[in-house]
Coordinates of C-alpha atoms in Angstrom, one line a residue:
D1332 CA -17.9 -15.4 -33.7
Q1333 CA -15.0 -14.5 -36.0
E1334 CA -16.0 -10.8 -36.1
D1335 CA -16.1 -10.5 -32.3
I1336 CA -12.6 -12.0 -32.0
A1337 CA -11.2 -9.9 -34.9
A1338 CA -12.5 -6.7 -33.2
F1339 CA -10.3 -7.3 -30.2
F1340 CA -7.2 -8.3 -32.2
D1341 CA -7.5 -5.2 -34.3
L1342 CA -7.0 -3.0 -31.3
S1343 CA -3.6 -1.5 -30.8
L1344 CA -2.7 -2.4 -27.2
P1345 CA -0.2 -0.2 -25.3
G1346 CA 2.8 -2.3 -24.2
M1347 CA 2.3 -4.9 -27.0
D1348 CA 5.2 -3.4 -28.9
E1349 CA 7.6 -4.0 -25.9
V1350 CA 6.3 -7.5 -25.5
M1351 CA 7.0 -8.2 -29.2
A1352 CA 10.4 -6.7 -28.8
I1353 CA 11.1 -9.1 -26.0
I1354 CA 9.9 -12.0 -28.1
E1355 CA 12.2 -10.8 -30.9
M1356 CA 15.1 -10.8 -28.4
A1357 CA 14.3 -14.3 -27.4
N1358 CA 14.3 -15.3 -31.1
L1359 CA 17.7 -13.7 -31.6
L1360 CA 19.1 -15.7 -28.7
K1361 CA 17.5 -18.8 -30.0
E1362 CA 19.0 -18.3 -33.4
G1363 CA 22.4 -17.5 -32.0
A1364 CA 22.6 -14.3 -33.9
Y1365 CA 24.3 -12.5 -31.0
D1366 CA 26.2 -13.6 -27.9
I1367 CA 25.0 -10.8 -25.6
L1368 CA 21.9 -8.6 -25.7
I1369 CA 22.0 -5.4 -23.6
V1370 CA 18.6 -3.7 -23.0
D1371 CA 18.1 -0.1 -21.9
T1372 CA 14.6 -0.3 -20.2
A1373 CA 12.1 2.4 -19.4
P1374 CA 11.8 4.1 -15.9
T1375 CA 10.8 2.0 -12.9
G1376 CA 6.9 2.0 -13.1
H1377 CA 6.8 1.3 -16.9
T1378 CA 9.6 -1.4 -16.6
V1379 CA 7.7 -3.3 -13.9
R1380 CA 4.5 -3.2 -16.1
M1381 CA 6.5 -4.4 -19.1
L1382 CA 8.0 -7.3 -17.2
N1383 CA 4.5 -8.2 -15.9
L1384 CA 3.1 -8.2 -19.5
P1385 CA 4.0 -11.9 -20.2
D1386 CA 1.6 -12.9 -17.4
K1387 CA -1.1 -10.5 -18.7
M1388 CA -0.7 -11.8 -22.2
K1389 CA -1.1 -15.4 -21.0
K1390 CA -4.5 -14.3 -19.6
W1391 CA -5.3 -12.7 -23.0
V1392 CA -4.6 -16.0 -24.7
E1393 CA -6.8 -17.9 -22.2
V1394 CA -9.7 -15.6 -22.9
M1395 CA -9.2 -15.9 -26.7
D1396 CA -9.0 -19.6 -26.3
L1397 CA -12.3 -19.6 -24.4
M1398 CA -13.9 -17.8 -27.4
Q1399 CA -12.4 -20.3 -29.8
H1400 CA -13.5 -23.2 -27.6
K1401 CA -17.2 -22.5 -28.5
H1402 CA -16.3 -22.6 -32.2
R1403 CA -14.6 -26.0 -31.6
Y1404 CA -17.6 -27.4 -29.8
M1405 CA -20.1 -26.1 -32.4
F1406 CA -18.1 -27.7 -35.2
S1407 CA -17.7 -31.1 -33.5
H1408 CA -21.3 -31.2 -32.4
F1409 CA -23.1 -30.1 -35.6
A1410 CA -20.6 -31.3 -38.3
G1411 CA -20.2 -34.7 -36.6
K1412 CA -16.5 -34.6 -37.5
K1413 CA -13.3 -34.6 -35.5
Y1414 CA -12.1 -31.0 -35.0
V1415 CA -9.0 -30.0 -36.9
K1416 CA -7.0 -27.0 -35.6
D1417 CA -7.4 -23.9 -37.7
E1418 CA -5.1 -20.9 -38.1
C1419 CA -6.5 -19.2 -35.0
D1420 CA -5.7 -22.3 -32.9
L1421 CA -2.2 -22.4 -34.2
F1422 CA -1.7 -18.7 -33.7
L1423 CA -2.8 -18.9 -30.1
E1424 CA -0.6 -21.9 -29.5
G1425 CA 2.4 -20.2 -31.0
L1426 CA 1.8 -17.0 -29.1
S1427 CA 1.4 -18.9 -25.8
A1428 CA 4.7 -20.7 -26.5
D1429 CA 6.5 -17.4 -27.2
I1430 CA 5.2 -15.9 -24.0
E1431 CA 6.3 -18.9 -22.0
R1432 CA 9.7 -18.7 -23.6
V1433 CA 10.0 -15.0 -22.7
R1434 CA 9.0 -15.7 -19.1
N1435 CA 11.5 -18.5 -18.8
L1436 CA 14.2 -16.2 -20.4
L1437 CA 13.6 -13.4 -17.9
S1438 CA 13.9 -15.7 -14.8
N1439 CA 16.9 -17.8 -16.0
R1440 CA 19.8 -17.0 -13.7
E1441 CA 22.2 -18.6 -16.2
T1442 CA 21.4 -16.3 -19.1
T1443 CA 19.8 -13.1 -17.6
R1444 CA 20.8 -10.3 -15.3
F1445 CA 18.8 -7.1 -14.5
V1446 CA 21.1 -4.2 -13.4
P1447 CA 19.2 -1.5 -11.4
V1448 CA 20.8 2.0 -11.8
M1449 CA 20.2 4.5 -9.0
I1450 CA 21.6 7.8 -7.7
P1451 CA 22.3 8.6 -4.0
E1452 CA 19.1 10.5 -3.3
P1453 CA 16.2 9.4 -1.1
M1454 CA 13.6 9.3 -3.9
S1455 CA 15.9 7.1 -6.1
I1456 CA 16.6 4.8 -3.2
Y1457 CA 12.9 4.2 -2.4
E1458 CA 12.2 3.7 -6.1
T1459 CA 15.0 1.2 -6.6
K1460 CA 13.8 -0.7 -3.5
R1461 CA 10.4 -0.9 -5.1
L1462 CA 11.9 -2.1 -8.4
I1463 CA 14.1 -4.8 -6.8
D1464 CA 11.1 -6.0 -4.7
A1465 CA 9.1 -6.3 -7.9
L1466 CA 12.0 -8.1 -9.7
E1467 CA 12.3 -10.6 -6.9
K1468 CA 8.6 -11.4 -7.0
M1469 CA 8.9 -12.0 -10.8
H1470 CA 12.1 -14.1 -10.1
V1471 CA 14.2 -11.8 -12.4
P1472 CA 17.8 -12.2 -11.3
V1473 CA 19.7 -9.2 -9.8
T1474 CA 23.3 -9.4 -8.6
K1475 CA 24.7 -5.9 -9.1
V1476 CA 23.4 -2.4 -8.5
L1477 CA 25.0 0.7 -10.0
V1478 CA 25.1 3.8 -7.9
N1479 CA 25.6 6.6 -10.4
R1480 CA 26.5 10.3 -10.1
V1481 CA 28.4 10.0 -6.8
A1482 CA 29.9 13.4 -5.9
E1483 CA 33.6 13.2 -5.3
S1484 CA 34.8 16.7 -5.9
D1485 CA 34.9 19.2 -3.0
S1486 CA 36.5 22.1 -4.9
C1487 CA 33.8 24.6 -4.0
V1488 CA 31.0 25.2 -1.5
F1489 CA 28.5 23.8 -4.0
C1490 CA 30.4 20.6 -4.6
S1491 CA 31.1 20.1 -0.9
A1492 CA 27.5 20.5 0.0
K1493 CA 26.5 17.9 -2.7
K1494 CA 29.1 15.5 -1.4
E1495 CA 28.0 16.0 2.2
D1496 CA 24.3 15.7 1.2
Q1497 CA 25.0 12.2 -0.3
K1498 CA 26.7 10.8 2.8
Q1499 CA 23.6 9.6 4.5
P1500 CA 21.9 8.2 1.3
L1501 CA 25.1 6.3 0.6
I1502 CA 25.1 4.7 4.1
E1503 CA 21.4 3.8 3.5
I1504 CA 22.2 2.3 0.1
E1505 CA 25.0 0.1 1.7
D1506 CA 22.5 -1.0 4.4
L1507 CA 19.4 -1.6 2.1
F1508 CA 21.3 -3.3 -0.7
S1509 CA 24.0 -5.1 1.2
K1510 CA 23.4 -8.5 -0.4
Y1511 CA 24.1 -7.0 -3.9
D1512 CA 27.4 -6.0 -5.4
L1513 CA 27.3 -2.2 -5.3
V1514 CA 29.3 -0.4 -8.0
R1515 CA 29.8 3.3 -7.5
V1516 CA 30.1 5.6 -10.6
P1517 CA 31.3 9.2 -10.0
L1518 CA 29.6 12.4 -11.2
F1519 CA 31.6 13.4 -14.2
P1520 CA 32.2 17.1 -15.0
T1521 CA 30.9 16.6 -18.6
E1522 CA 28.0 14.7 -20.1
I1523 CA 28.7 11.1 -21.0
R1524 CA 28.0 11.1 -24.7
G1525 CA 29.7 9.9 -27.9
I1526 CA 32.3 7.1 -28.2
G1527 CA 34.9 9.1 -26.3
G1528 CA 32.6 9.7 -23.3
L1529 CA 31.3 6.2 -23.3
N1530 CA 34.9 4.8 -23.4
T1531 CA 35.7 7.0 -20.3
M1532 CA 32.7 5.4 -18.5
A1533 CA 33.6 1.9 -19.7
D1534 CA 37.2 2.4 -18.5
Y1535 CA 36.1 3.5 -15.1
L1536 CA 33.7 0.5 -14.7
S1537 CA 36.6 -1.8 -15.8
G1538 CA 39.0 -0.2 -13.4
V1539 CA 41.2 1.3 -16.1
P1540 CA 42.6 4.7 -15.1
G1541 CA 41.8 7.4 -17.6
P1542 CA 43.8 10.5 -18.5
S1543 CA 43.5 13.4 -16.0
R1544 CA 41.8 16.5 -17.4
P1545 CA 42.5 19.9 -16.0
L1546 CA 39.4 21.7 -14.7
K1547 CA 39.7 25.4 -15.4
T1548 CA 37.1 27.9 -14.4
I1549 CA 34.8 29.0 -17.3
Q1550 CA 33.0 32.3 -16.6
T1551 CA 29.6 32.7 -18.1
M1552 CA 27.1 35.5 -17.5
E1553 CA 24.0 34.7 -15.4
T1554 CA 20.8 36.0 -17.0
P1555 CA 17.6 35.8 -15.0
G1556 CA 14.9 34.1 -17.1
P1557 CA 11.1 34.4 -17.1
C1558 CA 8.8 32.9 -14.4
L1559 CA 6.1 30.3 -14.4
A1560 CA 2.9 32.3 -14.8
L1561 CA 0.0 29.9 -14.6
N1562 CA -3.6 31.1 -15.1
P1563 CA -5.0 30.9 -11.5
D1564 CA -8.4 29.8 -12.9
L1565 CA -7.0 26.6 -14.4
E1566 CA -8.5 23.4 -12.9
F1567 CA -5.9 20.9 -14.0
I1568 CA -2.1 21.5 -14.1
L1569 CA 0.0 18.5 -15.3
F1570 CA 3.8 18.2 -14.9
G1571 CA 5.5 15.7 -17.3
G1572 CA 8.9 14.7 -18.7
K1573 CA 11.5 12.0 -18.6
G1574 CA 12.4 10.1 -15.5
G1575 CA 14.7 11.9 -13.1
V1576 CA 14.1 15.4 -14.2
G1577 CA 12.3 16.5 -11.0
K1578 CA 8.6 16.4 -12.0
T1579 CA 7.5 15.3 -8.6
S1580 CA 9.4 18.1 -6.8
L1581 CA 8.2 20.7 -9.2
A1582 CA 4.6 19.5 -9.1
S1583 CA 4.7 19.5 -5.3
A1584 CA 6.3 23.0 -5.2
A1585 CA 3.6 24.3 -7.6
A1586 CA 0.8 22.8 -5.5
L1587 CA 2.2 24.3 -2.3
H1588 CA 2.6 27.7 -4.1
L1589 CA -0.9 27.7 -5.4
A1590 CA -2.3 26.8 -2.0
R1591 CA -0.3 29.5 -0.2
H1592 CA -1.2 32.2 -2.6
N1593 CA -4.9 31.2 -3.0
P1594 CA -6.1 30.5 0.6
G1595 CA -9.7 30.5 -0.6
K1596 CA -9.1 27.5 -2.9
R1597 CA -8.6 23.9 -2.1
V1598 CA -5.7 22.3 -4.0
L1599 CA -5.2 18.5 -4.6
L1600 CA -1.8 17.2 -5.6
F1601 CA -2.0 13.7 -7.0
S1602 CA 0.0 11.1 -8.8
T1603 CA -0.8 8.4 -11.4
D1604 CA 2.8 7.3 -11.8
P1605 CA 2.9 3.5 -11.0
A1606 CA 6.1 4.4 -9.0
H1607 CA 4.7 7.1 -6.7
S1608 CA 7.1 9.7 -5.1
L1609 CA 4.9 12.3 -3.5
S1610 CA 5.4 10.7 -0.1
D1611 CA 9.1 11.1 -0.6
A1612 CA 8.9 14.7 -1.7
L1613 CA 6.6 15.8 1.1
I1614 CA 8.3 13.5 3.7
Q1615 CA 4.8 12.3 4.7
P1616 CA 2.9 9.1 4.2
I1617 CA 0.3 9.8 1.5
G1618 CA -1.1 6.6 -0.1
D1619 CA -4.4 6.2 -1.9
R1620 CA -6.5 8.3 0.5
I1621 CA -6.7 12.1 0.3
T1622 CA -4.4 13.4 2.9
A1623 CA -4.1 17.0 4.3
V1624 CA -0.7 18.5 3.9
Q1625 CA 0.3 20.8 6.7
W1626 CA 2.6 23.7 5.9
A1627 CA 5.7 22.9 8.0
V1628 CA 8.7 25.2 7.9
G1629 CA 12.4 24.3 7.4
R1630 CA 14.2 21.8 5.2
G1631 CA 13.7 18.1 6.0
Q1632 CA 10.5 18.7 8.1
G1633 CA 7.6 16.5 7.3
A1634 CA 4.0 17.7 6.8
V1635 CA 1.5 15.7 8.8
G1636 CA 1.9 12.5 10.9
S1637 CA 0.7 9.2 9.6
G1638 CA -3.0 8.6 10.0
Q1639 CA -4.1 12.3 9.8
R1640 CA -6.6 12.5 7.0
A1641 CA -8.8 15.2 5.6
G1642 CA -12.5 15.1 5.1
G1643 CA -14.3 16.3 2.0
R1644 CA -16.3 19.5 1.7
G1645 CA -19.3 18.4 3.8
D1646 CA -19.2 14.9 2.2
E1647 CA -18.2 12.4 4.9
K1648 CA -19.5 9.4 3.0
N1649 CA -17.0 9.8 0.1
S1650 CA -15.1 6.5 0.0
A1651 CA -11.9 8.2 -1.2
I1652 CA -11.7 10.6 1.8
R1653 CA -11.4 9.9 5.6
N1654 CA -12.0 12.4 8.4
P1655 CA -8.9 13.6 10.2
Q1656 CA -8.1 12.1 13.5
S1657 CA -7.0 15.6 14.6
A1658 CA -8.1 18.9 13.0
I1659 CA -5.7 20.3 10.4
D1660 CA -6.1 23.8 9.0
S1661 CA -4.9 23.3 5.4
N1662 CA -6.1 23.9 1.9
L1663 CA -3.5 21.6 0.3
F1664 CA -4.2 17.9 0.0
A1665 CA -2.3 15.0 -1.7
M1666 CA -3.1 11.6 -3.0
E1667 CA -1.2 8.7 -4.6
I1668 CA -3.9 6.9 -6.5
D1669 CA -3.9 3.1 -6.4
A1670 CA -5.0 2.6 -10.0
D1671 CA -4.6 -1.1 -9.8
R1672 CA -7.0 -1.4 -6.9
L1673 CA -9.6 0.8 -8.7
W1674 CA -9.5 -1.4 -11.8
A1675 CA -9.6 -4.6 -9.7
D1676 CA -12.7 -3.4 -7.9
F1677 CA -14.4 -2.5 -11.2
K1678 CA -13.6 -6.0 -12.7
K1679 CA -14.9 -7.7 -9.5
A1680 CA -18.2 -5.8 -9.6
F1681 CA -18.6 -6.5 -13.3
R1682 CA -17.9 -10.3 -12.8
N1683 CA -20.5 -10.4 -10.0
D1684 CA -23.1 -8.7 -12.3
I1685 CA -22.4 -11.2 -15.1
E1686 CA -22.6 -14.2 -12.7
E1687 CA -25.9 -13.0 -11.3
V1688 CA -27.3 -12.6 -14.9
F1689 CA -26.4 -16.2 -15.9
D1690 CA -27.4 -17.7 -12.6
R1691 CA -31.0 -16.7 -13.5
F1692 CA -30.6 -19.0 -16.5
L1693 CA -29.2 -21.8 -14.4
A1694 CA -32.2 -21.4 -12.0
G1695 CA -34.5 -22.0 -15.0
G1696 CA -32.6 -25.2 -15.9
T1697 CA -30.4 -23.7 -18.5
D1698 CA -26.7 -22.6 -18.4
I1699 CA -25.0 -20.8 -21.3
K1700 CA -21.6 -22.2 -20.3
F1701 CA -19.4 -20.6 -23.0
E1702 CA -21.0 -17.2 -22.7
R1703 CA -20.7 -17.2 -18.9
E1704 CA -17.0 -18.0 -19.0
V1705 CA -16.2 -15.6 -21.8
M1706 CA -18.2 -12.7 -20.4
T1707 CA -16.8 -13.0 -16.9
E1708 CA -13.2 -12.9 -18.3
M1709 CA -13.8 -10.3 -21.0
L1710 CA -12.3 -7.4 -19.0
E1711 CA -9.0 -9.2 -19.0
L1712 CA -8.8 -8.1 -22.7
A1713 CA -8.8 -4.5 -21.6
P1714 CA -5.8 -2.5 -22.8
P1715 CA -3.0 -2.0 -20.2
G1716 CA -3.3 1.5 -18.7
V1717 CA -7.1 1.6 -18.6
D1718 CA -6.6 1.5 -14.8
E1719 CA -5.0 5.0 -15.1
I1720 CA -8.0 6.2 -17.0
M1721 CA -10.1 5.1 -14.0
A1722 CA -7.7 6.9 -11.7
L1723 CA -8.3 10.2 -13.6
D1724 CA -12.0 9.4 -13.5
T1725 CA -11.8 9.4 -9.7
I1726 CA -10.4 12.9 -9.9
M1727 CA -13.1 14.0 -12.3
D1728 CA -15.7 12.8 -9.8
L1729 CA -14.1 14.9 -7.1
R1730 CA -14.2 17.9 -9.5
N1731 CA -17.9 17.4 -10.3
K1732 CA -18.7 17.1 -6.6
G1733 CA -16.9 20.4 -5.9
E1734 CA -14.4 18.8 -3.6
F1735 CA -11.4 20.8 -4.9
D1736 CA -10.8 23.9 -7.0
T1737 CA -7.3 23.0 -8.5
F1738 CA -5.8 19.7 -9.3
V1739 CA -2.0 19.4 -9.8
L1740 CA -0.9 16.1 -11.5
D1741 CA 2.5 14.5 -11.2
T1742 CA 2.5 12.3 -14.3
S1743 CA 4.5 9.1 -15.1
P1744 CA 7.7 9.5 -17.2
T1745 CA 7.6 10.4 -20.9
G1746 CA 7.3 7.0 -22.5
H1747 CA 4.5 5.9 -20.2
L1748 CA 2.9 9.3 -20.4
L1749 CA 2.7 9.2 -24.2
R1750 CA 0.9 5.9 -24.0
F1751 CA -1.4 7.4 -21.4
L1752 CA -2.2 10.3 -23.7
E1753 CA -3.1 7.8 -26.4
L1754 CA -5.4 5.8 -24.1
P1755 CA -8.7 7.7 -24.3
D1756 CA -9.1 7.0 -28.0
L1757 CA -7.9 3.4 -27.5
V1758 CA -10.2 2.8 -24.5
R1759 CA -13.2 4.1 -26.4
E1760 CA -12.4 1.7 -29.3
W1761 CA -12.1 -1.2 -26.9
L1762 CA -15.4 -0.2 -25.3
K1763 CA -17.1 -0.1 -28.7
A1764 CA -15.9 -3.7 -29.4
F1765 CA -17.1 -4.7 -25.9
F1766 CA -20.6 -3.0 -26.4
R1767 CA -21.0 -4.9 -29.7
L1768 CA -20.8 -8.1 -27.7
L1769 CA -23.1 -6.9 -25.0
L1770 CA -25.8 -5.9 -27.6
K1771 CA -25.8 -9.5 -28.9
Y1772 CA -27.5 -10.5 -25.7
K1773 CA -30.1 -7.8 -25.7
G1774 CA -33.5 -9.4 -25.2
V1775 CA -31.9 -12.7 -24.2
V1776 CA -30.5 -11.7 -20.8
R1777 CA -30.8 -8.6 -18.8
L1778 CA -27.3 -7.0 -18.7
S1779 CA -28.4 -3.6 -17.5
T1780 CA -26.1 -3.3 -14.5
A1781 CA -23.0 -4.5 -16.2
A1782 CA -23.8 -2.5 -19.3
E1783 CA -24.4 0.6 -17.3
K1784 CA -20.9 0.2 -15.7
A1785 CA -19.2 -0.1 -19.0
L1786 CA -21.3 2.8 -20.5
A1787 CA -20.4 5.1 -17.6
L1788 CA -16.7 4.3 -18.1
S1789 CA -17.1 5.2 -21.8
K1790 CA -18.8 8.5 -21.0
N1791 CA -16.1 9.3 -18.4
V1792 CA -13.4 8.7 -21.0
R1793 CA -15.0 11.3 -23.2
R1794 CA -15.1 13.7 -20.3
I1795 CA -11.4 13.2 -19.7
Q1796 CA -10.6 13.8 -23.3
E1797 CA -12.6 17.1 -23.3
T1798 CA -10.9 18.3 -20.2
L1799 CA -7.3 17.6 -21.2
T1800 CA -7.8 19.5 -24.5
D1801 CA -9.5 22.5 -23.0
P1802 CA -7.0 25.4 -22.6
E1803 CA -9.4 27.2 -20.3
R1804 CA -9.3 24.3 -17.8
T1805 CA -6.0 22.5 -18.4
G1806 CA -2.3 23.5 -18.6
F1807 CA 0.6 21.2 -19.2
V1808 CA 4.1 22.1 -17.9
A1809 CA 6.9 20.1 -19.7
V1810 CA 9.9 19.4 -17.5
T1811 CA 13.4 18.7 -18.8
I1812 CA 17.1 18.9 -17.9
P1813 CA 19.8 20.6 -20.0
E1814 CA 21.3 17.4 -21.5
A1815 CA 21.1 15.8 -24.9
M1816 CA 18.7 13.0 -23.8
G1817 CA 16.6 15.5 -22.0
L1818 CA 16.2 17.6 -25.1
L1819 CA 15.3 14.6 -27.3
E1820 CA 12.6 13.4 -24.9
L1821 CA 11.3 17.0 -24.6
E1822 CA 10.9 17.1 -28.4
R1823 CA 9.0 13.8 -28.4
L1824 CA 6.8 15.0 -25.5
V1825 CA 5.9 18.4 -27.0
G1826 CA 5.2 16.8 -30.4
A1827 CA 2.8 14.3 -28.7
L1828 CA 1.1 17.1 -26.8
E1829 CA 0.5 19.0 -30.0
T1830 CA -0.9 15.9 -31.8
G1831 CA -3.2 15.3 -28.8
R1832 CA -4.2 19.1 -28.7
I1833 CA -3.2 19.3 -25.1
P1834 CA -2.2 22.9 -24.2
C1835 CA 1.5 23.3 -23.2
G1836 CA 2.7 26.9 -22.9
H1837 CA 5.6 26.4 -20.4
I1838 CA 8.8 24.4 -20.3
V1839 CA 10.9 24.1 -17.1
V1840 CA 14.6 23.5 -17.6
N1841 CA 15.5 22.0 -14.2
K1842 CA 18.8 21.2 -12.5
A1843 CA 20.8 24.0 -14.3
V1844 CA 24.2 24.3 -12.6
P1845 CA 24.5 27.8 -11.1
Q1846 CA 27.4 30.2 -11.7
T1847 CA 30.4 29.4 -9.6
D1848 CA 34.2 29.7 -9.5
C1849 CA 34.6 25.9 -9.3
G1850 CA 36.3 24.4 -12.4
F1851 CA 34.3 21.1 -12.0
C1852 CA 30.9 23.0 -11.9
S1853 CA 32.0 25.4 -14.7
F1854 CA 32.6 22.5 -17.1
R1855 CA 29.1 21.1 -16.4
R1856 CA 27.5 24.6 -16.6
A1857 CA 29.2 25.5 -19.9
E1858 CA 27.9 22.3 -21.5
Q1859 CA 24.4 22.8 -20.1
Q1860 CA 24.2 26.4 -21.4
G1861 CA 24.5 25.1 -25.0
Y1862 CA 21.5 22.9 -24.5
I1863 CA 19.5 25.7 -22.9
K1864 CA 20.1 27.8 -26.0
K1865 CA 18.9 25.0 -28.2
I1866 CA 15.7 24.6 -26.1
V1867 CA 15.0 28.3 -26.3
S1868 CA 15.6 28.4 -30.1
R1869 CA 13.5 25.2 -30.8
F1870 CA 10.5 26.3 -28.7
P1871 CA 10.2 30.0 -29.4
S1872 CA 6.4 30.2 -28.7
R1873 CA 6.7 28.7 -25.2
T1874 CA 7.9 30.3 -22.0
I1875 CA 11.2 28.7 -20.8
I1876 CA 11.8 28.7 -17.1
K1877 CA 15.3 27.9 -15.8
V1878 CA 15.6 26.3 -12.4
P1879 CA 19.0 25.9 -10.7
L1880 CA 20.4 22.6 -9.4
F1881 CA 20.2 22.4 -5.6
P1882 CA 23.3 21.0 -3.8
H1883 CA 20.9 18.6 -2.0
Q1884 CA 17.8 16.6 -2.7
V1885 CA 14.7 18.8 -2.7
R1886 CA 12.4 17.4 0.0
G1887 CA 10.1 18.8 2.7
M1888 CA 8.2 22.0 3.0
G1889 CA 11.3 24.3 3.3
D1890 CA 12.9 23.1 0.1
L1891 CA 9.6 23.0 -1.8
N1892 CA 8.9 26.6 -0.7
D1893 CA 12.4 27.7 -2.0
L1894 CA 11.8 25.8 -5.3
G1895 CA 8.4 27.4 -5.7
A1896 CA 9.8 30.9 -5.0
M1897 CA 12.4 30.3 -7.8
V1898 CA 9.9 29.0 -10.3
F1899 CA 7.1 31.5 -9.7
C1900 CA 9.5 34.4 -9.0
D1901 CA 8.5 35.2 -5.4
G1902 CA 10.9 37.9 -4.3
D1903 CA 14.7 37.3 -4.7
R1904 CA 15.2 34.4 -7.1
T1905 CA 18.9 34.0 -6.0

């Protein structure tokens, strides 16, 4: 009835604001208000979800229309009049037309271009490949790819190492993306900000030579900062921040450090980011099965060969864990959770339960057609991101079974993470609306199995909320870089964590240029030091850990050990 439908429309769905923004863009183009619209999108995983939202919204409209269809039938059957479209019908028609217009706009090669931006590092290459594959499936046109921050200076050992380290990735980029127009953008000595900086970038992209700028060495004093001192009894350690700040590397280094220094504890490193990078950081295939990570030594060395899996603590029947094909002595494990698969399995099981319930009516000569259709499709109205809640629920199950002692989470980038932190309250509201519908059939049909599944999900959401806000069990490490945009995103993230009462006592400022005699590096370092001072002054109650920029991409056990030693102050931090 009207109350049922209103309950779902009243929910604030994550991602809806971006869809409405796209619809507004389509309206602006339709009205001719602007000739060109340039959109700065979110990081890869969130962008792919956003571009997929028109299809998901189409499904929402179909389910709402099913609900409305019963109203139309009842009116025509009992009133004996021809049905006249009401405001709800017109709204659904209008929304459906808007969604179709957006979908057509995104795939129109005459009007739209998506420009992927990457940097010459392995993780960025793999993520860009995933992004372009997704764009091709959605028929979103791509013709150019920007390769940003290409090292050209070789005025010091640090610069030369960076340039040398990018050689192989640049060759791989040329090979993987050969069918696209590749545009290289150099690494500038200063941050690109303000009209002057943006004009410099624009001139470069346009091929206009800019004025040369002398690079003089700027000497600054190096002051060793504090270390990351985590409570060893914490159960959950989350690393979060904007895209590209090094969350995955830091989370991996922290998990390795905790495993090495606590041999009696089993540590699980896991990711809920839709664009997983743990495999890239560890140089080992991980996937959505718990995988033992062997401690290899030396930079660029992988951990464990493909197919080597770890069993649970005496629980060989756990569906998330496979026994190893060869014995591995390790207390560190990793997992890239396939949240989409978990949610798809949950929906399939729920649909089967509903079909079984209504099949009993059919066997008795009665079929409640509208209810059958609506109830089987009801889960399509679930808010985007509920799949990630189920991913965390999997981790909670492992915790309750005693599979692991410490969980280290590599979270999705800030924008997506903030949505995720809002999800527990939203999911519980959605489940309340869902339960109200289920209760209408109490005594009419036996929905015990389906209701139990939904009730269990609701209880687990509460467990997740309680865990994330418990400082005795959870610690959040905010990661940023010493740049203006990094500082702004850090302020947003810390504010959201405070609102959600999620404990965050540490901030890692990553990729700080170390002291050097090179003029190019000195310019970058001097600029960064100003932002580091701002971060220290704006967050006086938190421990600020400075981590230097490596001349190469941090990958493999050797690099992760080095990074962990710097962050946790193991021995000589230089």
